[in-house]
């Protein structure tokens, strides 16, 4: 499933809460940590893509308005 950033973050927080509660048995722990790692990587990728898109848009704005940042 392709999650949004917020969905991935919400699931990640649920996993962290479950692990911190101490109620996760050892057999589930590895699976939860593996899933958390996957979610963290997905969040990082989405943040990186968003950052690149913002930088691209800002560069386009500067090209359209060359005197915009001059004092």
PDB file of N, CA, C and O in Angstrom:
ATOM      1  N   UNK A   1       0.842  -1.187   0.000  1.00  0.00           N
ATOM      2  CA  UNK A   1       0.000   0.000   0.000  1.00  0.00           C
ATOM      3  C   UNK A   1       0.883   1.246   0.000  1.00  0.00           C
ATOM      4  O   UNK A   1       1.911   1.299   0.657  1.00  0.00           O
ATOM      5  N   UNK A   2       0.479   2.251  -0.731  1.00  0.00           N
ATOM      6  CA  UNK A   2       1.207   3.506  -0.800  1.00  0.00           C
ATOM      7  C   UNK A   2       0.596   4.479   0.210  1.00  0.00           C
ATOM      8  O   UNK A   2      -0.496   4.982   0.016  1.00  0.00           O
ATOM      9  N   UNK A   3       1.323   4.715   1.287  1.00  0.00           N
ATOM     10  CA  UNK A   3       0.835   5.561   2.365  1.00  0.00           C
ATOM     11  C   UNK A   3       1.169   7.019   2.111  1.00  0.00           C
ATOM     12  O   UNK A   3       2.167   7.342   1.489  1.00  0.00           O
ATOM     13  N   UNK A   4       0.334   7.897   2.661  1.00  0.00           N
ATOM     14  CA  UNK A   4       0.710   9.298   2.720  1.00  0.00           C
ATOM     15  C   UNK A   4       1.707   9.440   3.869  1.00  0.00           C
ATOM     16  O   UNK A   4       1.848   8.536   4.712  1.00  0.00           O
ATOM     17  N   UNK A   5       2.375  10.573   3.901  1.00  0.00           N
ATOM     18  CA  UNK A   5       3.332  10.839   4.981  1.00  0.00           C
ATOM     19  C   UNK A   5       2.630  10.727   6.340  1.00  0.00           C
ATOM     20  O   UNK A   5       3.132  10.069   7.258  1.00  0.00           O
ATOM     21  N   UNK A   6       1.468  11.342   6.464  1.00  0.00           N
ATOM     22  CA  UNK A   6       0.755  11.327   7.749  1.00  0.00           C
ATOM     23  C   UNK A   6       0.307   9.926   8.152  1.00  0.00           C
ATOM     24  O   UNK A   6       0.343   9.583   9.338  1.00  0.00           O
ATOM     25  N   UNK A   7      -0.120   9.126   7.193  1.00  0.00           N
ATOM     26  CA  UNK A   7      -0.514   7.752   7.503  1.00  0.00           C
ATOM     27  C   UNK A   7       0.686   6.947   8.002  1.00  0.00           C
ATOM     28  O   UNK A   7       0.575   6.193   8.970  1.00  0.00           O
ATOM     29  N   UNK A   8       1.815   7.101   7.324  1.00  0.00           N
ATOM     30  CA  UNK A   8       3.025   6.378   7.725  1.00  0.00           C
ATOM     31  C   UNK A   8       3.475   6.820   9.108  1.00  0.00           C
ATOM     32  O   UNK A   8       3.830   5.995   9.954  1.00  0.00           O
ATOM     33  N   UNK A   9       3.440   8.124   9.346  1.00  0.00           N
ATOM     34  CA  UNK A   9       3.842   8.649  10.649  1.00  0.00           C
ATOM     35  C   UNK A   9       2.918   8.165  11.764  1.00  0.00           C
ATOM     36  O   UNK A   9       3.379   7.803  12.846  1.00  0.00           O
ATOM     37  N   UNK A  10       1.631   8.115  11.480  1.00  0.00           N
ATOM     38  CA  UNK A  10       0.656   7.638  12.468  1.00  0.00           C
ATOM     39  C   UNK A  10       0.902   6.161  12.801  1.00  0.00           C
ATOM     40  O   UNK A  10       0.884   5.765  13.967  1.00  0.00           O
ATOM     41  N   UNK A  11       1.125   5.355  11.775  1.00  0.00           N
ATOM     42  CA  UNK A  11       1.393   3.931  12.024  1.00  0.00           C
ATOM     43  C   UNK A  11       2.704   3.766  12.794  1.00  0.00           C
ATOM     44  O   UNK A  11       2.797   2.938  13.708  1.00  0.00           O
ATOM     45  N   UNK A  12       3.699   4.549  12.434  1.00  0.00           N
ATOM     46  CA  UNK A  12       4.978   4.500  13.137  1.00  0.00           C
ATOM     47  C   UNK A  12       4.796   4.843  14.614  1.00  0.00           C
ATOM     48  O   UNK A  12       5.333   4.165  15.490  1.00  0.00           O
ATOM     49  N   UNK A  13       4.009   5.875  14.902  1.00  0.00           N
ATOM     50  CA  UNK A  13       3.766   6.253  16.297  1.00  0.00           C
ATOM     51  C   UNK A  13       3.041   5.136  17.053  1.00  0.00           C
ATOM     52  O   UNK A  13       3.349   4.867  18.219  1.00  0.00           O
ATOM     53  N   UNK A  14       2.121   4.462  16.389  1.00  0.00           N
ATOM     54  CA  UNK A  14       1.414   3.337  17.009  1.00  0.00           C
ATOM     55  C   UNK A  14       2.395   2.228  17.366  1.00  0.00           C
ATOM     56  O   UNK A  14       2.337   1.664  18.473  1.00  0.00           O
ATOM     57  N   UNK A  15       3.289   1.923  16.450  1.00  0.00           N
ATOM     58  CA  UNK A  15       4.293   0.880  16.704  1.00  0.00           C
ATOM     59  C   UNK A  15       5.184   1.267  17.882  1.00  0.00           C
ATOM     60  O   UNK A  15       5.437   0.452  18.777  1.00  0.00           O
ATOM     61  N   UNK A  16       5.642   2.518  17.892  1.00  0.00           N
ATOM     62  CA  UNK A  16       6.496   2.987  18.995  1.00  0.00           C
ATOM     63  C   UNK A  16       5.752   2.879  20.318  1.00  0.00           C
ATOM     64  O   UNK A  16       6.303   2.396  21.315  1.00  0.00           O
ATOM     65  N   UNK A  17       4.502   3.310  20.345  1.00  0.00           N
ATOM     66  CA  UNK A  17       3.700   3.228  21.575  1.00  0.00           C
ATOM     67  C   UNK A  17       3.555   1.786  22.048  1.00  0.00           C
ATOM     68  O   UNK A  17       3.664   1.507  23.250  1.00  0.00           O
ATOM     69  N   UNK A  18       3.315   0.870  21.103  1.00  0.00           N
ATOM     70  CA  UNK A  18       3.165  -0.541  21.456  1.00  0.00           C
ATOM     71  C   UNK A  18       4.460  -1.102  22.041  1.00  0.00           C
ATOM     72  O   UNK A  18       4.442  -1.835  23.035  1.00  0.00           O
ATOM     73  N   UNK A  19       5.584  -0.750  21.428  1.00  0.00           N
ATOM     74  CA  UNK A  19       6.877  -1.244  21.918  1.00  0.00           C
ATOM     75  C   UNK A  19       7.186  -0.647  23.292  1.00  0.00           C
ATOM     76  O   UNK A  19       7.607  -1.359  24.206  1.00  0.00           O
ATOM     77  N   UNK A  20       6.956   0.660  23.439  1.00  0.00           N
ATOM     78  CA  UNK A  20       7.240   1.319  24.709  1.00  0.00           C
ATOM     79  C   UNK A  20       6.352   0.843  25.844  1.00  0.00           C
ATOM     80  O   UNK A  20       6.742   0.899  27.007  1.00  0.00           O
ATOM     81  N   UNK A  21       5.159   0.354  25.518  1.00  0.00           N
ATOM     82  CA  UNK A  21       4.237  -0.120  26.554  1.00  0.00           C
ATOM     83  C   UNK A  21       4.729  -1.404  27.206  1.00  0.00           C
ATOM     84  O   UNK A  21       4.291  -1.764  28.291  1.00  0.00           O
ATOM     85  N   UNK A  22       5.652  -2.091  26.512  1.00  0.00           N
ATOM     86  CA  UNK A  22       6.166  -3.356  27.051  1.00  0.00           C
ATOM     87  C   UNK A  22       5.243  -4.532  26.815  1.00  0.00           C
ATOM     88  O   UNK A  22       5.502  -5.631  27.292  1.00  0.00           O
ATOM     89  N   UNK A  23       4.167  -4.328  26.083  1.00  0.00           N
ATOM     90  CA  UNK A  23       3.200  -5.395  25.842  1.00  0.00           C
ATOM     91  C   UNK A  23       3.473  -6.170  24.561  1.00  0.00           C
ATOM     92  O   UNK A  23       2.778  -7.120  24.249  1.00  0.00           O
ATOM     93  N   UNK A  24       4.495  -5.763  23.811  1.00  0.00           N
ATOM     94  CA  UNK A  24       4.846  -6.469  22.582  1.00  0.00           C
ATOM     95  C   UNK A  24       5.685  -7.680  22.942  1.00  0.00           C
ATOM     96  O   UNK A  24       6.715  -7.549  23.602  1.00  0.00           O
ATOM     97  N   UNK A  25       5.234  -8.864  22.521  1.00  0.00           N
ATOM     98  CA  UNK A  25       6.038 -10.040  22.849  1.00  0.00           C
ATOM     99  C   UNK A  25       7.236 -10.124  21.912  1.00  0.00           C
ATOM    100  O   UNK A  25       7.279  -9.515  20.848  1.00  0.00           O
ATOM    101  N   UNK A  26       8.214 -10.863  22.326  1.00  0.00           N
ATOM    102  CA  UNK A  26       9.500 -10.925  21.622  1.00  0.00           C
ATOM    103  C   UNK A  26       9.346 -11.416  20.183  1.00  0.00           C
ATOM    104  O   UNK A  26      10.095 -11.012  19.306  1.00  0.00           O
ATOM    105  N   UNK A  27       8.360 -12.284  19.943  1.00  0.00           N
ATOM    106  CA  UNK A  27       8.143 -12.802  18.595  1.00  0.00           C
ATOM    107  C   UNK A  27       7.644 -11.709  17.636  1.00  0.00           C
ATOM    108  O   UNK A  27       7.918 -11.763  16.447  1.00  0.00           O
ATOM    109  N   UNK A  28       6.905 -10.742  18.161  1.00  0.00           N
ATOM    110  CA  UNK A  28       6.386  -9.654  17.337  1.00  0.00           C
ATOM    111  C   UNK A  28       7.375  -8.493  17.216  1.00  0.00           C
ATOM    112  O   UNK A  28       7.265  -7.677  16.308  1.00  0.00           O
ATOM    113  N   UNK A  29       8.321  -8.420  18.132  1.00  0.00           N
ATOM    114  CA  UNK A  29       9.224  -7.280  18.195  1.00  0.00           C
ATOM    115  C   UNK A  29      10.007  -7.080  16.900  1.00  0.00           C
ATOM    116  O   UNK A  29      10.058  -5.973  16.360  1.00  0.00           O
ATOM    117  N   UNK A  30      10.595  -8.139  16.379  1.00  0.00           N
ATOM    118  CA  UNK A  30      11.377  -8.031  15.145  1.00  0.00           C
ATOM    119  C   UNK A  30      10.496  -7.567  13.992  1.00  0.00           C
ATOM    120  O   UNK A  30      10.907  -6.700  13.207  1.00  0.00           O
ATOM    121  N   UNK A  31       9.300  -8.104  13.893  1.00  0.00           N
ATOM    122  CA  UNK A  31       8.373  -7.717  12.827  1.00  0.00           C
ATOM    123  C   UNK A  31       8.009  -6.243  12.947  1.00  0.00           C
ATOM    124  O   UNK A  31       7.998  -5.516  11.949  1.00  0.00           O
ATOM    125  N   UNK A  32       7.738  -5.791  14.160  1.00  0.00           N
ATOM    126  CA  UNK A  32       7.377  -4.388  14.378  1.00  0.00           C
ATOM    127  C   UNK A  32       8.552  -3.462  14.068  1.00  0.00           C
ATOM    128  O   UNK A  32       8.370  -2.403  13.462  1.00  0.00           O
ATOM    129  N   UNK A  33       9.735  -3.847  14.459  1.00  0.00           N
ATOM    130  CA  UNK A  33      10.906  -3.016  14.185  1.00  0.00           C
ATOM    131  C   UNK A  33      11.178  -2.971  12.684  1.00  0.00           C
ATOM    132  O   UNK A  33      11.508  -1.917  12.140  1.00  0.00           O
ATOM    133  N   UNK A  34      11.013  -4.101  12.012  1.00  0.00           N
ATOM    134  CA  UNK A  34      11.194  -4.134  10.555  1.00  0.00           C
ATOM    135  C   UNK A  34      10.175  -3.207   9.876  1.00  0.00           C
ATOM    136  O   UNK A  34      10.510  -2.443   8.964  1.00  0.00           O
ATOM    137  N   UNK A  35       8.938  -3.250  10.324  1.00  0.00           N
ATOM    138  CA  UNK A  35       7.885  -2.393   9.760  1.00  0.00           C
ATOM    139  C   UNK A  35       8.190  -0.919  10.061  1.00  0.00           C
ATOM    140  O   UNK A  35       8.031  -0.053   9.189  1.00  0.00           O
ATOM    141  N   UNK A  36       8.625  -0.629  11.274  1.00  0.00           N
ATOM    142  CA  UNK A  36       8.973   0.740  11.647  1.00  0.00           C
ATOM    143  C   UNK A  36      10.093   1.269  10.759  1.00  0.00           C
ATOM    144  O   UNK A  36      10.050   2.421  10.302  1.00  0.00           O
ATOM    145  N   UNK A  37      11.087   0.440  10.491  1.00  0.00           N
ATOM    146  CA  UNK A  37      12.192   0.839   9.627  1.00  0.00           C
ATOM    147  C   UNK A  37      11.684   1.176   8.229  1.00  0.00           C
ATOM    148  O   UNK A  37      12.091   2.170   7.626  1.00  0.00           O
ATOM    149  N   UNK A  38      10.791   0.364   7.728  1.00  0.00           N
ATOM    150  CA  UNK A  38      10.200   0.602   6.412  1.00  0.00           C
ATOM    151  C   UNK A  38       9.426   1.926   6.392  1.00  0.00           C
ATOM    152  O   UNK A  38       9.526   2.707   5.443  1.00  0.00           O
ATOM    153  N   UNK A  39       8.671   2.183   7.437  1.00  0.00           N
ATOM    154  CA  UNK A  39       7.898   3.422   7.526  1.00  0.00           C
ATOM    155  C   UNK A  39       8.810   4.645   7.630  1.00  0.00           C
ATOM    156  O   UNK A  39       8.550   5.683   7.017  1.00  0.00           O
ATOM    157  N   UNK A  40       9.885   4.528   8.399  1.00  0.00           N
ATOM    158  CA  UNK A  40      10.849   5.630   8.521  1.00  0.00           C
ATOM    159  C   UNK A  40      11.453   5.935   7.153  1.00  0.00           C
ATOM    160  O   UNK A  40      11.577   7.100   6.761  1.00  0.00           O
ATOM    161  N   UNK A  41      11.829   4.899   6.425  1.00  0.00           N
ATOM    162  CA  UNK A  41      12.400   5.097   5.088  1.00  0.00           C
ATOM    163  C   UNK A  41      11.397   5.752   4.145  1.00  0.00           C
ATOM    164  O   UNK A  41      11.758   6.619   3.344  1.00  0.00           O
ATOM    165  N   UNK A  42      10.135   5.357   4.244  1.00  0.00           N
ATOM    166  CA  UNK A  42       9.092   5.961   3.404  1.00  0.00           C
ATOM    167  C   UNK A  42       8.921   7.438   3.755  1.00  0.00           C
ATOM    168  O   UNK A  42       8.800   8.285   2.859  1.00  0.00           O
ATOM    169  N   UNK A  43       8.938   7.761   5.038  1.00  0.00           N
ATOM    170  CA  UNK A  43       8.810   9.162   5.467  1.00  0.00           C
ATOM    171  C   UNK A  43       9.997   9.987   4.985  1.00  0.00           C
ATOM    172  O   UNK A  43       9.825  11.108   4.490  1.00  0.00           O
ATOM    173  N   UNK A  44      11.193   9.436   5.114  1.00  0.00           N
ATOM    174  CA  UNK A  44      12.389  10.146   4.644  1.00  0.00           C
ATOM    175  C   UNK A  44      12.298  10.425   3.146  1.00  0.00           C
ATOM    176  O   UNK A  44      12.626  11.516   2.686  1.00  0.00           O
ATOM    177  N   UNK A  45      11.865   9.432   2.387  1.00  0.00           N
ATOM    178  CA  UNK A  45      11.752   9.591   0.937  1.00  0.00           C
ATOM    179  C   UNK A  45      10.735  10.676   0.588  1.00  0.00           C
ATOM    180  O   UNK A  45      10.974  11.505  -0.305  1.00  0.00           O
ATOM    181  N   UNK A  46       9.615  10.689   1.286  1.00  0.00           N
ATOM    182  CA  UNK A  46       8.595  11.702   1.021  1.00  0.00           C
ATOM    183  C   UNK A  46       9.098  13.093   1.394  1.00  0.00           C
ATOM    184  O   UNK A  46       8.856  14.064   0.679  1.00  0.00           O
ATOM    185  N   UNK A  47       9.813  13.207   2.505  1.00  0.00           N
ATOM    186  CA  UNK A  47      10.367  14.497   2.910  1.00  0.00           C
ATOM    187  C   UNK A  47      11.408  14.988   1.902  1.00  0.00           C
ATOM    188  O   UNK A  47      11.421  16.168   1.536  1.00  0.00           O
ATOM    189  N   UNK A  48      12.256  14.096   1.453  1.00  0.00           N
ATOM    190  CA  UNK A  48      13.274  14.457   0.473  1.00  0.00           C
ATOM    191  C   UNK A  48      12.626  14.911  -0.829  1.00  0.00           C
ATOM    192  O   UNK A  48      13.019  15.932  -1.407  1.00  0.00           O
ATOM    193  N   UNK A  49      11.619  14.176  -1.281  1.00  0.00           N
ATOM    194  CA  UNK A  49      10.923  14.536  -2.517  1.00  0.00           C
ATOM    195  C   UNK A  49      10.239  15.897  -2.376  1.00  0.00           C
ATOM    196  O   UNK A  49      10.288  16.724  -3.291  1.00  0.00           O
ATOM    197  N   UNK A  50       9.638  16.142  -1.219  1.00  0.00           N
ATOM    198  CA  UNK A  50       8.979  17.428  -0.987  1.00  0.00           C
ATOM    199  C   UNK A  50       9.990  18.563  -0.968  1.00  0.00           C
ATOM    200  O   UNK A  50       9.756  19.632  -1.539  1.00  0.00           O
ATOM    201  N   UNK A  51      11.113  18.341  -0.317  1.00  0.00           N
ATOM    202  CA  UNK A  51      12.159  19.355  -0.253  1.00  0.00           C
ATOM    203  C   UNK A  51      12.675  19.694  -1.657  1.00  0.00           C
ATOM    204  O   UNK A  51      12.842  20.867  -2.006  1.00  0.00           O
ATOM    205  N   UNK A  52      12.893  18.666  -2.464  1.00  0.00           N
ATOM    206  CA  UNK A  52      13.368  18.883  -3.828  1.00  0.00           C
ATOM    207  C   UNK A  52      12.340  19.652  -4.655  1.00  0.00           C
ATOM    208  O   UNK A  52      12.697  20.540  -5.432  1.00  0.00           O
ATOM    209  N   UNK A  53      11.075  19.336  -4.466  1.00  0.00           N
ATOM    210  CA  UNK A  53      10.015  20.023  -5.202  1.00  0.00           C
ATOM    211  C   UNK A  53       9.937  21.501  -4.786  1.00  0.00           C
ATOM    212  O   UNK A  53       9.798  22.382  -5.630  1.00  0.00           O
ATOM    213  N   UNK A  54      10.054  21.770  -3.493  1.00  0.00           N
ATOM    214  CA  UNK A  54      10.028  23.150  -3.013  1.00  0.00           C
ATOM    215  C   UNK A  54      11.219  23.928  -3.571  1.00  0.00           C
ATOM    216  O   UNK A  54      11.073  25.064  -4.040  1.00  0.00           O
ATOM    217  N   UNK A  55      12.394  23.322  -3.547  1.00  0.00           N
ATOM    218  CA  UNK A  55      13.582  23.982  -4.095  1.00  0.00           C
ATOM    219  C   UNK A  55      13.409  24.280  -5.588  1.00  0.00           C
ATOM    220  O   UNK A  55      13.789  25.350  -6.064  1.00  0.00           O
ATOM    221  N   UNK A  56      12.822  23.345  -6.310  1.00  0.00           N
ATOM    222  CA  UNK A  56      12.571  23.537  -7.736  1.00  0.00           C
ATOM    223  C   UNK A  56      11.603  24.697  -7.955  1.00  0.00           C
ATOM    224  O   UNK A  56      11.826  25.557  -8.811  1.00  0.00           O
ATOM    225  N   UNK A  57      10.546  24.734  -7.172  1.00  0.00           N
ATOM    226  CA  UNK A  57       9.559  25.808  -7.309  1.00  0.00           C
ATOM    227  C   UNK A  57      10.161  27.169  -6.964  1.00  0.00           C
ATOM    228  O   UNK A  57       9.903  28.160  -7.644  1.00  0.00           O
ATOM    229  N   UNK A  58      10.967  27.205  -5.924  1.00  0.00           N
ATOM    230  CA  UNK A  58      11.623  28.459  -5.552  1.00  0.00           C
ATOM    231  C   UNK A  58      12.581  28.919  -6.646  1.00  0.00           C
ATOM    232  O   UNK A  58      12.659  30.116  -6.946  1.00  0.00           O
ATOM    233  N   UNK A  59      13.300  27.986  -7.245  1.00  0.00           N
ATOM    234  CA  UNK A  59      14.206  28.331  -8.344  1.00  0.00           C
ATOM    235  C   UNK A  59      13.420  28.880  -9.529  1.00  0.00           C
ATOM    236  O   UNK A  59      13.839  29.847 -10.168  1.00  0.00           O
ATOM    237  N   UNK A  60      12.267  28.293  -9.816  1.00  0.00           N
ATOM    238  CA  UNK A  60      11.423  28.787 -10.905  1.00  0.00           C
ATOM    239  C   UNK A  60      10.926  30.195 -10.607  1.00  0.00           C
ATOM    240  O   UNK A  60      10.869  31.042 -11.500  1.00  0.00           O
ATOM    241  N   UNK A  61      10.568  30.458  -9.350  1.00  0.00           N
ATOM    242  CA  UNK A  61      10.129  31.795  -8.968  1.00  0.00           C
ATOM    243  C   UNK A  61      11.241  32.816  -9.175  1.00  0.00           C
ATOM    244  O   UNK A  61      11.000  33.923  -9.639  1.00  0.00           O
ATOM    245  N   UNK A  62      12.447  32.436  -8.802  1.00  0.00           N
ATOM    246  CA  UNK A  62      13.578  33.339  -8.971  1.00  0.00           C
ATOM    247  C   UNK A  62      13.849  33.617 -10.441  1.00  0.00           C
ATOM    248  O   UNK A  62      14.227  34.724 -10.803  1.00  0.00           O
ATOM    249  N   UNK A  63      13.660  32.614 -11.298  1.00  0.00           N
ATOM    250  CA  UNK A  63      13.849  32.802 -12.740  1.00  0.00           C
ATOM    251  C   UNK A  63      12.789  33.731 -13.306  1.00  0.00           C
ATOM    252  O   UNK A  63      13.064  34.571 -14.157  1.00  0.00           O
ATOM    253  N   UNK A  64      11.547  33.577 -12.819  1.00  0.00           N
ATOM    254  CA  UNK A  64      10.435  34.398 -13.301  1.00  0.00           C
ATOM    255  C   UNK A  64      10.565  35.841 -12.826  1.00  0.00           C
ATOM    256  O   UNK A  64      10.135  36.764 -13.506  1.00  0.00           O
ATOM    257  N   UNK A  65      11.116  36.043 -11.641  1.00  0.00           N
ATOM    258  CA  UNK A  65      11.239  37.368 -11.031  1.00  0.00           C
ATOM    259  C   UNK A  65      12.700  37.601 -10.643  1.00  0.00           C
ATOM    260  O   UNK A  65      13.049  37.528  -9.476  1.00  0.00           O
ATOM    261  N   UNK A  66      13.572  37.872 -11.603  1.00  0.00           N
ATOM    262  CA  UNK A  66      15.004  37.970 -11.295  1.00  0.00           C
ATOM    263  C   UNK A  66      15.355  39.042 -10.270  1.00  0.00           C
ATOM    264  O   UNK A  66      16.294  38.896  -9.532  1.00  0.00           O
ATOM    265  N   UNK A  67      14.603  40.120 -10.157  1.00  0.00           N
ATOM    266  CA  UNK A  67      14.914  41.179  -9.199  1.00  0.00           C
ATOM    267  C   UNK A  67      14.220  41.000  -7.870  1.00  0.00           C
ATOM    268  O   UNK A  67      14.296  41.838  -6.995  1.00  0.00           O
ATOM    269  N   UNK A  68      13.543  39.894  -7.672  1.00  0.00           N
ATOM    270  CA  UNK A  68      12.731  39.670  -6.474  1.00  0.00           C
ATOM    271  C   UNK A  68      13.531  39.727  -5.187  1.00  0.00           C
ATOM    272  O   UNK A  68      13.095  40.292  -4.204  1.00  0.00           O
ATOM    273  N   UNK A  69      14.749  39.160  -5.160  1.00  0.00           N
ATOM    274  CA  UNK A  69      15.520  39.095  -3.933  1.00  0.00           C
ATOM    275  C   UNK A  69      16.561  40.193  -3.810  1.00  0.00           C
ATOM    276  O   UNK A  69      17.364  40.204  -2.908  1.00  0.00           O
ATOM    277  N   UNK A  70      16.562  41.135  -4.733  1.00  0.00           N
ATOM    278  CA  UNK A  70      17.529  42.222  -4.680  1.00  0.00           C
ATOM    279  C   UNK A  70      17.015  43.341  -3.796  1.00  0.00           C
ATOM    280  O   UNK A  70      15.827  43.629  -3.764  1.00  0.00           O
ATOM    281  N   UNK A  71      17.936  43.979  -3.083  1.00  0.00           N
ATOM    282  CA  UNK A  71      17.546  45.106  -2.220  1.00  0.00           C
ATOM    283  C   UNK A  71      17.658  46.420  -2.931  1.00  0.00           C
ATOM    284  O   UNK A  71      18.386  46.694  -3.757  1.00  0.00           O
TER     285      UNK A  71
END
